[in-house]
Amino acid sequence: MFKLPNINIGKITLLVTILTWLGMLFVDLLRLFGTINQMNLGIAPEITWSLEIMFFILIYIFISRSLAQNENNNFIQLIWRGASTGLMALGTGLLIQFFYYLLNNTRLSKDPLLANFFYHVNFGMTTIFLISCTLLWKHLILYQKNKNVVQQWQIYEVMLTVSMFFIYFNQNSFDFTFLFGLLFLLIFSIIISVNLKWIPYLTFKDKWKSILFFAIIIISSLGLFIQMLSYSEKGFVLVNLTDNLFLLGLFGFVFIYALFSFLVTLFNLPTSSVFEQKLTEAINFQKLSQSIQPGQSESQVLDILMDSCMSAAYVDAAWLEVKDENNHFQTLHQRFITNKDRKDIKEMLEQNKPFSDYLKGTEQVDLEHINGPLDHEIFHSVLIIPIRVNKELLGNIFLLKEVKNGFNKEMLNIITTFVGQASISVENHRLLNEAIRNERYKEELKIAQRVQRSLLPSRLHHNGSFNIVGFSEAADEVGGDYYETYQFNNHRFALIIGDVSGKGTSAAFNMAQMKGIFHSLAQLDLSPMEFLTRANNALSKCLAKNHFITTTYYLLDTSKHEITFARAGHCPTLYFKSEEGKSDYLKAEGLGLGIVRSEKFGKYLKEKTINYQQGDILVMYTDGIIEAKNQAGEEFGYDRLREILDISHEKSPNEIKEKIIDEVYSFVGASSLTDDDYSLLVLKFEK
């Protein structure tokens, strides 16, 4: 596939500009040759005027593109560009004059063709200088642009465009319309030249540079203007290129704006240091506002605060001390002062009022600053500024000056503002770190929640004789409720449900321990009493003294239709008897695991065995179900749970579970928070 080459518009524009200038030179030399040899070549002056206008436009386009590609240039770089172009243009004219000086009165010095060539060279360099400066002035004028300034510049550009073509109407004659147009351009140049809002942003050093560069531009414009007038007086110029309304208008604009800028910059020199100080203060304030980022320390913002305060008050020495964990002050930053002088001054301040009252803690807590004289061989005035974060004292800044009464009201206001912003930054930093820690804790709790969910069985063991479903919901991110099943063979199963005292991560940890103990002991095929006794022995060694676990352990034999269970302080099991058509609670004595941590624990347990029939239902639950409270403080209770089972006994285990949970949530209220973990097992014997 044919691929077009990359076109460099800038190089093409430069090439066409050079060709246009050569074409203009060729036409004028050809016309001059015909005049010298008394030949009428029929070359109309409109051809030269058209080439001249095309040359202006091409120069304008080329320099505009060049400036657009260097938008990051600062003010001094822009002004130097105009000054360097002026030096080149003026230097070219001076070299031409020096060349004629060397020729003296030779025949070559009077050659009109050579003179016309140099005239075109000087015209081209002058045009480049004037258009370049005009576009540079445009960038300066529009630095802080508003609607009026933009409209003024657009009008001025239209006027310059019209002035290019004015030559077709006055036929290069110096008449009244020419003077009126030139006067109009000069007046408008003065109007737009008052836009000098960029000058205050120069530093003291930059202002001196700009004064020098503007002086070069003013001298260059005057020198080129004088050269232009000298060419106009010579008779060899048949078509005058420089007595042009456009060029004269640019001469006026470049000179006026350069002169205004030169004078205003010169008169602004005495106030430069003040503005630089204000600018430095604004930058420091911004640094204090943005200084602390995640991962950084408070020491960094306090370091910036020290430098900002010293810069604002022209301080000769300073130090900053902060409170440590033991409420003692430690020096964190120190500037231009020895340790000996710092300790001597601190002792001196602790012995003299009003500093002693504050440093000893007897001064009012909302004090913003203390300043006064200091009787020291080097430093003679001191300022102390407390740094407070959330109304608590973080530390103090000590600022020292070698002169008496060295701190004025403006300095105090600025420093107080800096300290206030630094305090906000430190406080925001602490809040941000706390938020990050909380977010980390949330992520860790989410991980713990996933781990705890994995501890609960995803499938409950059963056979064709019964079906079983479970449900569990934690009050916090993690909980302490636990249930599990274990299958010995096709007919025998172990079931357990437990509730760890307390809530949250500690309960979840103990719940994980209970799971490990269940899986270890269940494989031994122990009786419920023996199982709970051994579980109590194991948990007594790892449970905290104020923690315990309530649980009920069941052995189910579907071949004998038999259930054997023992209860260790857990909620009584709700049992529906299909033969009687009602439900009741299975009660058996027993203490929670971990309450009695000795061999006597087995004496507090009772083991029971019951036989089930088809349609019988076991509902095993934790106390979060029956102790759930509504907005009036009333508990859900055992009776409501029993009534629900009596009404729903014909439904499937899953439907019974859903009915119980819905009734609990409805009783508590949708807007209420869960007080305790909810866990539930529903087992129904099918045959």
XYZ file of C-alpha atoms in Angstrom, residues 8-24 51 54-59 61-62:
26
model
C 6.724 19.172 7.787
C 4.524 22.265 7.515
C 7.132 24.456 9.224
C 9.867 23.632 6.708
C 7.503 24.057 3.762
C 6.375 27.449 5.104
C 10.009 28.541 5.499
C 10.851 27.400 1.966
C 7.864 29.227 0.449
C 8.763 32.354 2.458
C 12.325 32.346 1.071
C 11.050 31.769 -2.461
C 8.582 34.652 -2.054
C 11.375 36.976 -0.923
C 13.572 35.840 -3.856
C 10.652 36.407 -6.225
C 10.155 39.906 -4.870
C 4.545 39.393 -3.130
C 2.385 37.218 0.813
C 5.784 37.564 2.505
C 4.176 39.258 5.539
C 1.573 36.514 5.865
C 4.095 33.678 5.520
C 6.401 35.235 8.132
C 2.409 31.937 10.005
C 5.958 30.622 10.424
